[in-house]
Amino acid sequence: MQTAQRILRDYRRRRLIVCVALAVLALLLTLSARYIADRDSNEQRMHAFNQRAVSSLENVLIPLDLASKDAMQLMGLSCEAAQLKMRELVARMQTVRDIGLIKDDIFYCSSIFGPRSIPVDLVQPRLPSPLPLLFLSIDHTLLKGTPILLSWHPVRNSQHDGVLQIINIELLAGFMLEPRRPWVSRAMLNIADSHYEYGKGLLPRITVDQGQVSHELASDVFPFSVTIIGPSSSQLALQNMPTQLPLALILSMLLGYITWLATANRMSFSWEINLGLALNEFEVFCQPLVSSRNLQCVGVELLLRWNNPRQGWISPEVFIPLAEQQNLIAPLTRFVLAETVRNIDIFPKSPDFNIGINIAAIHFHNGEIIEDLRHHWFPAHPIQKLTLELTERDALPDVDLRVIRDLHRMGVDLAIDDFGTGQSSLAYLETLNPNVLKIDKSFTAAIGTDAVNSTVTDIIIALAQRLDIGLVAEGVETPQQAAYLRSHGVNVLQGFLYARPMPLKEFPRWLGGSTPPPRRNGHVIPIVPLR
């Protein structure tokens, strides 16, 4: 059997486990979502940096093509005639450091130095070339030793003539290749087999440090690419996790609290009772009441038992009080009424046979019990007498007295169960006008052993007899107790001495075997328990 404390503790523990599990799951999902979002955001930032660098350089190189066409129009003119126009082109483009005109492999005019007469291959060994070229090199004329970007445009149908543009790559790199930490720690421009890194100049090759990754993006218009190096997006996302933890904790705790509130009913004893009713886990038992004179069965008390497959057998002393706390005692009572009516034929068809059903005081509010009797009991037209037993753990004065009067008019008897315990008051006898008092088993057990309780038992018996109220003694377990109660005028006995609570289907078999016992010297010999 389960105890109330254990059951409630189990439910609280399960609720807590569910809430903590969901909170932890929410924490993990939130951190995972933030991790994925940060990782994707980091990748997008790195890709955006690459695209911006490539696009910026393309925007610089596209006007160079137009400028080279304008400069070719000056080919054949004297340097004095062409230099002013070339300087205007340089000023207009800003990023171009110098424009040179090459004729018959001779660098003969510079926008900066004016007339010159130098073989172009001495300026740049790669020139002249029949094809347009874009390459990185070192400046040997103006700012010696600094990196430059060279753009060569040959004159059509001639590999010895062309326009050479010298671009200030360091100026471009300032807004194109400057790293954006923490996503980009290094950025390089790649043209052919040459590499330029912002802040370091030309490099023979690209090296990637351990723990870092590289991303390269090539231009679709010009023969160059941009390589960026930095921590992996996953590594950056992990490094950012501690900053996401406070928000994730708040969200997980909020979800845990909401889950605690949401499971208050579903993961509670009230939900378990409703589930037990829906799955037909409850069973109605009956315990016979026998006449103290001839030991014939004169009635039964219907008792509810619960074999919960999730918890095992749960004692009525556990689930009945909990059901009353959860306002679920009325559905349980309706179940008992329905099962009683369904099995009404197993009981003796006699108006003197009493069927007792335990009722909570709250079931009397607003005449609810009368409506349930009209719905379940009276349509079956039972011959047997119905007795509603009110337990004293309820606040009996709260019972609607109008309902009490209606029940008496309808022929339903009232009994005060466990009389002498709980909230006993003589005022109950006047306000409730009960037909029966059921002596609590604690007083029955004290017969012959406890002088004080035996005296109380005698007082209860005398009071009932004085008020002409019927008496039923509960918990009769020994022949001595039965003899004492019978000698003091208690007419109906109930207890293990005669029968233990049994399923309804076993009652007819018990009833068939409950013949009057033999007498010895004029006294009835009590029968032994059948179960």
Coordinates of C-alpha atoms in Angstrom, one line a residue:
M1 CA 0.0 0.0 0.0
Q2 CA 1.1 3.5 -0.7
T3 CA 1.1 6.3 1.8
A4 CA -0.1 9.8 1.1
Q5 CA 3.2 11.3 1.8
R6 CA 5.0 8.9 -0.6
I7 CA 2.5 9.4 -3.4
L8 CA 2.6 13.2 -3.2
R9 CA 6.4 13.0 -2.9
D10 CA 6.5 10.9 -6.0
Y11 CA 4.3 13.3 -7.9
R12 CA 6.3 16.3 -6.8
R13 CA 9.5 14.4 -7.7
R14 CA 8.2 13.5 -11.2
R15 CA 7.0 17.0 -11.8
L16 CA 10.3 18.4 -10.7
I17 CA 12.1 15.9 -13.0
V18 CA 10.0 16.9 -15.9
C19 CA 10.4 20.6 -15.2
V20 CA 14.2 20.3 -14.7
A21 CA 14.5 18.1 -17.8
L22 CA 12.6 20.6 -19.9
A23 CA 14.6 23.5 -18.4
V24 CA 17.8 21.7 -19.3
L25 CA 16.5 20.8 -22.7
A26 CA 15.5 24.5 -23.2
L27 CA 19.0 25.5 -22.0
L28 CA 20.7 23.2 -24.5
L29 CA 18.4 24.1 -27.3
T30 CA 18.8 27.8 -26.7
L31 CA 22.6 27.5 -26.5
S32 CA 22.6 25.2 -29.6
A33 CA 20.4 27.7 -31.5
R34 CA 22.7 30.6 -30.5
Y35 CA 25.7 28.5 -31.4
I36 CA 24.3 27.8 -34.8
A37 CA 23.2 31.4 -35.3
D38 CA 26.6 32.7 -34.3
R39 CA 28.4 30.2 -36.4
D40 CA 26.3 31.1 -39.5
S41 CA 26.6 34.8 -38.7
N42 CA 30.4 34.5 -38.4
E43 CA 30.5 32.7 -41.8
Q44 CA 28.3 35.3 -43.3
R45 CA 30.6 38.1 -42.0
M46 CA 33.7 36.4 -43.4
H47 CA 32.0 35.8 -46.7
A48 CA 30.8 39.4 -46.7
F49 CA 34.3 40.6 -46.0
N50 CA 35.6 38.6 -48.9
Q51 CA 32.9 39.8 -51.3
R52 CA 33.4 43.4 -50.2
A53 CA 37.2 43.2 -50.8
V54 CA 36.8 41.6 -54.3
S55 CA 34.0 44.1 -55.2
S56 CA 36.1 47.1 -54.1
L57 CA 39.1 46.1 -56.2
E58 CA 36.9 45.4 -59.2
N59 CA 35.4 48.8 -58.8
V60 CA 38.9 50.2 -58.9
L61 CA 40.1 48.2 -61.9
I62 CA 37.0 48.8 -64.1
P63 CA 37.8 52.5 -64.5
L64 CA 41.4 51.6 -65.3
D65 CA 40.3 49.9 -68.4
L66 CA 38.5 53.0 -69.5
A67 CA 41.5 55.1 -68.6
S68 CA 43.9 52.8 -70.5
K69 CA 41.7 53.4 -73.6
D70 CA 42.0 57.1 -73.2
A71 CA 45.7 56.8 -72.7
M72 CA 46.1 54.8 -75.9
Q73 CA 44.7 57.7 -77.8
L74 CA 47.8 59.6 -76.8
M75 CA 50.1 57.0 -78.2
G76 CA 52.4 58.5 -80.9
L77 CA 52.2 62.0 -79.5
S78 CA 55.2 63.5 -78.0
C79 CA 55.6 63.2 -74.2
E80 CA 55.3 66.9 -73.9
A81 CA 51.9 66.8 -75.6
A82 CA 50.6 63.7 -73.8
Q83 CA 51.9 64.4 -70.2
L84 CA 49.2 66.9 -69.2
K85 CA 46.4 64.7 -70.4
M86 CA 47.9 61.7 -68.5
R87 CA 48.2 63.7 -65.3
E88 CA 44.5 64.6 -65.6
L89 CA 43.7 60.9 -65.9
V90 CA 45.8 60.1 -62.8
A91 CA 44.2 62.9 -60.8
R92 CA 40.7 61.6 -61.8
M93 CA 41.4 58.0 -60.7
Q94 CA 43.2 58.8 -57.4
T95 CA 44.4 55.3 -56.8
V96 CA 46.8 55.3 -59.9
R97 CA 50.3 56.4 -59.0
D98 CA 51.7 56.7 -62.5
I99 CA 50.7 56.1 -66.2
G100 CA 53.4 55.2 -68.7
L101 CA 53.4 55.0 -72.5
I102 CA 55.5 52.3 -74.1
K103 CA 56.4 52.5 -77.8
D104 CA 58.5 49.9 -79.6
D105 CA 59.4 48.4 -76.2
I106 CA 60.6 51.7 -74.9
F107 CA 59.1 53.4 -71.9
Y108 CA 59.1 56.9 -73.4
C109 CA 56.7 58.9 -71.3
S110 CA 55.6 59.0 -67.6
S111 CA 52.8 61.0 -66.1
I112 CA 55.1 61.9 -63.2
F113 CA 58.6 62.1 -64.7
G114 CA 57.7 63.2 -68.2
P115 CA 59.9 62.1 -71.2
R116 CA 61.9 59.0 -70.6
S117 CA 63.8 56.5 -72.7
I118 CA 64.1 53.2 -70.9
P119 CA 63.6 49.7 -72.2
V120 CA 60.4 48.5 -70.6
D121 CA 61.8 45.2 -69.7
L122 CA 64.2 47.0 -67.4
V123 CA 61.3 48.5 -65.6
Q124 CA 59.3 45.2 -65.5
P125 CA 60.8 42.0 -66.8
R126 CA 57.4 40.7 -67.7
L127 CA 56.8 43.4 -70.2
P128 CA 56.1 43.8 -73.0
S129 CA 53.3 41.2 -73.4
P130 CA 50.8 40.7 -76.2
L131 CA 48.1 40.0 -73.6
P132 CA 46.7 42.3 -70.9
L133 CA 48.4 41.7 -67.6
L134 CA 47.6 42.4 -63.9
F135 CA 50.4 41.6 -61.5
L136 CA 52.1 42.6 -58.3
S137 CA 55.6 44.0 -58.1
I138 CA 57.9 46.4 -56.2
D139 CA 58.3 50.0 -57.1
H140 CA 61.8 50.9 -58.3
T141 CA 61.2 54.5 -59.3
L142 CA 59.1 56.7 -57.1
L143 CA 58.7 55.0 -53.7
K144 CA 61.4 52.5 -54.0
G145 CA 60.8 49.1 -52.3
T146 CA 57.0 49.6 -51.9
P147 CA 54.5 47.1 -53.3
I148 CA 52.6 48.2 -56.4
L149 CA 49.9 46.8 -58.6
L150 CA 50.6 46.9 -62.3
S151 CA 48.1 46.9 -65.1
W152 CA 49.4 46.4 -68.7
H153 CA 47.2 47.0 -71.7
P154 CA 48.8 46.4 -75.1
V155 CA 47.8 48.2 -78.2
R156 CA 45.8 46.0 -80.5
N157 CA 47.8 44.1 -83.0
S158 CA 51.0 45.1 -81.4
Q159 CA 52.9 43.5 -78.6
H160 CA 55.5 46.2 -78.4
D161 CA 53.3 49.1 -77.7
G162 CA 51.0 49.7 -74.7
V163 CA 49.9 51.5 -71.6
L164 CA 51.3 50.7 -68.2
Q165 CA 49.4 51.8 -65.1
I166 CA 51.0 51.7 -61.7
I167 CA 48.5 51.4 -58.8
N168 CA 49.1 52.4 -55.2
I169 CA 48.1 49.0 -53.7
E170 CA 48.9 50.1 -50.2
L171 CA 46.3 52.8 -50.5
L172 CA 43.7 50.3 -51.7
A173 CA 44.6 47.8 -49.1
G174 CA 43.8 50.4 -46.4
F175 CA 40.1 50.1 -47.0
M176 CA 40.0 46.8 -48.9
L177 CA 42.2 44.3 -46.9
E178 CA 42.2 45.8 -43.4
P179 CA 41.3 42.8 -41.1
R180 CA 38.0 42.8 -39.2
R181 CA 38.7 41.0 -35.9
P182 CA 37.8 38.6 -34.5
W183 CA 36.4 37.2 -37.8
V184 CA 39.3 38.1 -40.1
S185 CA 42.8 38.3 -38.7
R186 CA 44.6 38.4 -42.0
A187 CA 43.7 39.4 -45.6
M188 CA 45.7 38.8 -48.8
L189 CA 45.4 39.8 -52.4
N190 CA 46.4 37.0 -54.8
I191 CA 47.4 37.7 -58.4
A192 CA 49.0 34.9 -60.3
D193 CA 51.7 33.5 -58.0
S194 CA 52.1 36.7 -56.0
H195 CA 50.5 37.6 -52.7
Y196 CA 50.1 40.9 -51.0
E197 CA 49.0 41.0 -47.3
Y198 CA 47.9 44.2 -45.6
G199 CA 50.6 45.5 -43.3
K200 CA 53.2 43.0 -44.5
G201 CA 53.7 43.6 -48.2
L202 CA 54.4 41.0 -50.8
L203 CA 54.6 37.3 -49.6
P204 CA 56.2 34.4 -51.5
R205 CA 53.4 32.1 -50.2
I206 CA 50.4 32.0 -47.8
T207 CA 50.8 30.2 -44.5
V208 CA 47.9 29.4 -42.2
D209 CA 48.6 29.1 -38.5
Q210 CA 47.2 26.1 -36.5
G211 CA 43.7 26.6 -35.3
Q212 CA 42.8 29.0 -38.1
V213 CA 41.2 28.5 -41.5
S214 CA 41.4 30.3 -44.8
H215 CA 38.7 31.3 -47.2
E216 CA 39.4 32.4 -50.8
L217 CA 37.1 34.2 -53.2
A218 CA 38.1 34.8 -56.8
S219 CA 36.9 37.7 -59.0
D220 CA 34.6 36.9 -61.9
V221 CA 35.9 39.9 -63.9
F222 CA 39.7 40.2 -63.3
P223 CA 42.4 37.6 -62.6
F224 CA 42.8 38.0 -58.9
S225 CA 41.4 36.5 -55.7
V226 CA 41.2 37.5 -52.0
T227 CA 42.2 35.1 -49.2
I228 CA 41.2 35.8 -45.6
I229 CA 42.5 33.9 -42.6
G230 CA 41.0 33.8 -39.2
P231 CA 39.5 31.5 -36.5
S232 CA 36.8 29.1 -37.7
S233 CA 33.3 30.2 -37.4
S234 CA 32.6 27.3 -35.0
Q235 CA 35.5 28.3 -32.7
L236 CA 34.3 31.9 -32.6
A237 CA 30.7 30.7 -31.8
L238 CA 32.1 28.6 -28.9
Q239 CA 34.1 31.5 -27.6
N240 CA 30.9 33.6 -27.6
M241 CA 28.9 31.0 -25.6
P242 CA 29.5 32.4 -22.2
T243 CA 27.9 35.7 -23.2
Q244 CA 24.8 33.7 -24.3
L245 CA 24.5 31.7 -21.1
P246 CA 22.6 34.3 -18.9
L247 CA 19.8 34.7 -21.5
A248 CA 19.7 31.0 -22.0
L249 CA 19.4 30.4 -18.3
I250 CA 16.6 32.9 -17.9
L251 CA 14.7 31.3 -20.8
S252 CA 15.2 27.8 -19.4
M253 CA 14.1 28.8 -15.9
L254 CA 11.1 30.5 -17.3
L255 CA 10.1 27.4 -19.3
G256 CA 10.7 25.3 -16.2
Y257 CA 8.4 27.5 -14.2
I258 CA 5.7 27.5 -16.9
T259 CA 6.0 23.7 -17.0
W260 CA 5.6 23.5 -13.3
L261 CA 2.4 25.5 -13.5
A262 CA 1.2 23.6 -16.6
T263 CA 1.7 20.2 -14.9
A264 CA 0.0 21.2 -11.7
N265 CA -3.1 19.3 -12.8
R266 CA -1.9 16.9 -15.4
M267 CA 0.9 15.5 -13.2
S268 CA -1.0 15.6 -9.9
F269 CA -3.0 13.1 -7.9
S270 CA -6.2 14.6 -9.3
W271 CA -5.1 13.7 -12.8
E272 CA -4.2 10.2 -11.6
I273 CA -7.7 9.8 -10.1
N274 CA -9.3 11.0 -13.3
L275 CA -7.1 8.7 -15.3
G276 CA -8.0 5.8 -13.0
L277 CA -11.7 6.5 -13.5
A278 CA -11.3 6.7 -17.3
L279 CA -9.3 3.4 -17.3
N280 CA -11.7 1.6 -14.9
E281 CA -9.0 1.0 -12.4
F282 CA -11.3 1.4 -9.4
E283 CA -13.3 -1.5 -8.0
V284 CA -16.2 -1.5 -5.6
F285 CA -15.9 -3.8 -2.6
C286 CA -18.4 -4.5 0.0
Q287 CA -18.2 -5.5 3.7
P288 CA -21.2 -7.2 5.2
L289 CA -23.1 -5.9 8.2
V290 CA -24.6 -8.7 10.3
S291 CA -27.2 -8.8 13.0
S292 CA -25.8 -9.3 16.4
R293 CA -28.8 -11.5 17.3
N294 CA -28.8 -14.1 14.6
L295 CA -25.7 -13.1 12.5
Q296 CA -27.8 -12.8 9.4
C297 CA -26.5 -10.3 6.8
V298 CA -28.6 -7.2 7.1
G299 CA -26.7 -4.9 4.8
V300 CA -23.3 -4.0 3.3
E301 CA -21.0 -1.0 3.3
L302 CA -19.7 -0.3 -0.1
L303 CA -16.0 0.5 -0.2
L304 CA -13.8 1.7 -3.0
R305 CA -10.5 0.1 -3.8
W306 CA -7.9 1.2 -6.3
N307 CA -5.4 -1.1 -7.9
N308 CA -3.3 1.5 -9.7
P309 CA -1.0 -0.2 -12.3
R310 CA 1.4 2.7 -12.0
Q311 CA 1.5 2.9 -8.1
G312 CA 0.2 -0.5 -7.0
W313 CA -2.7 -0.8 -4.5
I314 CA -3.5 2.6 -3.0
S315 CA -5.2 2.5 0.4
P316 CA -8.6 4.4 0.7
E317 CA -7.1 6.1 3.7
V318 CA -4.7 7.7 1.2
F319 CA -6.7 8.4 -1.9
I320 CA -10.0 9.4 -0.3
P321 CA -8.6 12.3 1.7
L322 CA -6.5 13.4 -1.3
A323 CA -9.6 13.2 -3.5
E324 CA -11.5 15.3 -1.1
Q325 CA -8.7 17.9 -1.2
Q326 CA -8.8 17.9 -5.0
N327 CA -12.6 18.1 -5.1
L328 CA -12.8 14.8 -6.8
I329 CA -14.7 12.8 -4.2
A330 CA -18.0 13.4 -6.0
P331 CA -16.9 11.7 -9.2
L332 CA -15.7 8.7 -7.1
T333 CA -19.1 8.6 -5.3
R334 CA -20.9 8.7 -8.7
F335 CA -18.7 5.7 -9.8
V336 CA -19.7 3.8 -6.7
L337 CA -23.4 4.6 -7.3
A338 CA -23.2 3.5 -10.9
E339 CA -21.5 0.3 -10.0
T340 CA -23.9 -0.4 -7.2
V341 CA -26.9 0.0 -9.5
R342 CA -25.2 -2.1 -12.2
N343 CA -24.8 -4.9 -9.6
I344 CA -28.0 -4.3 -7.6
D345 CA -29.3 -7.8 -8.4
I346 CA -26.6 -9.5 -6.2
F347 CA -28.1 -8.0 -3.1
P348 CA -31.1 -9.5 -1.3
K349 CA -34.3 -7.9 -2.6
S350 CA -35.6 -6.8 0.7
P351 CA -36.5 -3.3 2.0
D352 CA -34.8 -4.3 5.2
F353 CA -31.4 -4.8 3.5
N354 CA -29.2 -1.7 3.8
I355 CA -26.7 -0.5 1.3
G356 CA -24.3 2.0 2.8
I357 CA -22.3 4.4 0.7
N358 CA -19.7 6.8 2.1
I359 CA -20.5 10.4 1.2
A360 CA -18.4 13.6 1.7
A361 CA -20.1 16.7 3.1
I362 CA -19.0 18.7 0.0
H363 CA -21.2 16.4 -2.1
F364 CA -24.2 17.9 -0.3
H365 CA -23.5 21.4 -1.5
N366 CA -26.1 22.9 -3.9
G367 CA -28.1 19.6 -3.8
E368 CA -25.5 17.8 -5.9
I369 CA -26.0 14.5 -4.1
I370 CA -29.8 14.6 -4.8
E371 CA -29.2 15.2 -8.5
D372 CA -26.8 12.2 -8.6
L373 CA -29.3 10.0 -6.8
R374 CA -32.0 11.0 -9.2
H375 CA -29.6 10.2 -12.1
H376 CA -28.1 6.9 -10.8
W377 CA -30.1 5.4 -7.9
F378 CA -33.8 6.1 -8.2
P379 CA -34.2 5.2 -12.0
A380 CA -33.2 1.6 -11.1
H381 CA -36.1 1.5 -8.6
P382 CA -34.1 -0.5 -6.0
I383 CA -36.0 -2.3 -3.2
Q384 CA -33.0 -2.1 -0.8
K385 CA -32.6 0.7 1.6
L386 CA -29.9 3.3 0.8
T387 CA -27.9 4.7 3.6
L388 CA -25.5 7.6 3.1
E389 CA -22.6 7.6 5.5
L390 CA -21.1 10.9 6.4
T391 CA -17.6 10.7 7.9
E392 CA -16.7 13.1 10.8
R393 CA -13.4 14.2 9.1
D394 CA -15.7 16.5 7.1
A395 CA -17.0 19.7 8.5
L396 CA -20.5 18.3 9.0
P397 CA -22.2 21.6 10.0
D398 CA -21.4 22.8 6.4
V399 CA -23.9 20.2 5.1
D400 CA -26.9 21.9 3.5
L401 CA -29.8 21.2 6.0
R402 CA -32.4 21.6 3.2
V403 CA -30.7 18.7 1.4
I404 CA -30.8 16.6 4.6
R405 CA -34.6 17.2 4.9
D406 CA -35.1 16.3 1.2
L407 CA -33.1 13.1 1.6
H408 CA -35.2 12.0 4.6
R409 CA -38.4 12.7 2.6
M410 CA -37.0 10.6 -0.3
G411 CA -36.5 7.6 2.1
V412 CA -32.7 7.8 2.2
D413 CA -31.2 7.1 5.6
L414 CA -28.2 9.1 7.0
A415 CA -25.5 7.6 9.1
I416 CA -22.6 9.4 10.9
D417 CA -19.5 7.3 10.2
D418 CA -16.6 6.9 12.7
F419 CA -18.7 8.5 15.4
G420 CA -16.8 9.6 18.5
T421 CA -13.7 10.8 16.6
G422 CA -12.8 13.8 14.5
Q423 CA -15.1 16.8 14.9
S424 CA -17.7 15.1 17.1
S425 CA -20.4 17.3 18.4
L426 CA -23.8 16.6 20.0
A427 CA -25.2 19.4 17.8
Y428 CA -24.7 17.0 14.8
L429 CA -27.4 14.8 16.2
E430 CA -29.9 17.6 16.2
T431 CA -29.0 19.2 12.9
L432 CA -28.4 16.1 10.8
N433 CA -31.1 13.9 12.5
P434 CA -29.1 10.7 11.6
N435 CA -30.8 7.3 11.4
V436 CA -27.6 5.5 12.4
L437 CA -24.4 6.0 14.4
K438 CA -21.4 3.9 13.4
I439 CA -19.1 3.4 16.4
D440 CA -15.5 3.9 15.3
K441 CA -13.3 0.8 15.3
S442 CA -10.9 2.4 17.7
F443 CA -13.6 2.2 20.4
T444 CA -14.5 -1.4 19.5
A445 CA -10.8 -2.4 19.7
A446 CA -10.6 -0.9 23.2
I447 CA -13.3 -3.1 24.6
G448 CA -11.8 -5.1 27.4
T449 CA -8.4 -3.4 27.2
D450 CA -8.9 0.4 27.6
A451 CA -11.2 1.6 30.4
V452 CA -11.5 5.1 29.1
N453 CA -12.4 4.2 25.6
S454 CA -14.8 1.5 26.9
T455 CA -16.5 4.1 28.9
V456 CA -16.8 6.4 25.8
T457 CA -18.3 3.4 23.9
D458 CA -20.9 2.9 26.6
I459 CA -21.8 6.6 26.5
I460 CA -22.2 6.5 22.7
I461 CA -24.4 3.4 23.0
A462 CA -26.5 5.0 25.7
L463 CA -26.9 8.2 23.8
A464 CA -28.0 6.4 20.6
Q465 CA -30.5 4.4 22.5
R466 CA -31.9 7.4 24.3
L467 CA -32.3 9.2 21.0
D468 CA -33.7 6.1 19.3
I469 CA -30.8 6.1 16.7
G470 CA -29.6 2.8 15.2
L471 CA -26.1 1.6 16.0
V472 CA -23.5 -0.2 14.0
A473 CA -20.2 -1.2 15.5
E474 CA -17.2 -1.2 13.2
G475 CA -14.0 -3.2 13.5
V476 CA -15.4 -6.2 15.4
E477 CA -12.5 -8.8 15.3
T478 CA -13.0 -10.9 18.4
P479 CA -15.9 -12.9 19.9
Q480 CA -15.4 -11.0 23.2
Q481 CA -16.0 -7.7 21.4
A482 CA -19.1 -9.1 19.7
A483 CA -20.5 -10.5 22.9
Y484 CA -19.9 -7.1 24.7
L485 CA -21.6 -5.1 22.0
R486 CA -24.5 -7.5 21.7
S487 CA -25.1 -7.4 25.5
H488 CA -25.1 -3.6 25.4
G489 CA -27.8 -3.5 22.8
V490 CA -25.7 -2.9 19.6
N491 CA -27.8 -4.6 16.9
V492 CA -25.6 -4.5 13.9
L493 CA -21.9 -5.5 13.8
Q494 CA -19.2 -5.1 11.1
G495 CA -15.7 -6.4 11.1
F496 CA -13.2 -9.1 10.1
L497 CA -14.7 -11.5 12.6
Y498 CA -17.5 -11.9 10.1
A499 CA -16.1 -10.9 6.7
R500 CA -13.4 -8.9 5.2
P501 CA -14.2 -6.4 2.4
M502 CA -14.7 -8.4 -0.8
P503 CA -15.3 -7.6 -4.5
L504 CA -19.0 -7.4 -5.4
K505 CA -18.9 -10.5 -7.5
E506 CA -17.9 -12.6 -4.5
F507 CA -20.7 -11.3 -2.2
P508 CA -23.4 -13.9 -3.5
R509 CA -21.0 -16.8 -2.7
W510 CA -20.3 -15.4 0.8
L511 CA -24.0 -14.7 1.4
G512 CA -24.9 -18.3 0.4
G513 CA -22.5 -19.6 3.0
S514 CA -23.5 -17.3 5.8
T515 CA -26.0 -19.6 7.5
P516 CA -26.9 -19.0 11.2
P517 CA -24.3 -20.6 13.4
P518 CA -25.2 -23.2 16.0
R519 CA -26.0 -22.2 19.5
R520 CA -24.5 -23.5 22.7
N521 CA -26.3 -23.2 26.1
G522 CA -28.6 -20.7 24.4
H523 CA -25.8 -18.4 23.2
V524 CA -24.8 -17.9 19.6
I525 CA -21.3 -19.0 18.6
P526 CA -19.7 -16.3 16.3
I527 CA -18.6 -17.5 13.0
V528 CA -14.9 -17.2 11.9
P529 CA -13.9 -14.8 9.1
L530 CA -14.5 -16.0 5.6
R531 CA -11.7 -14.1 4.1

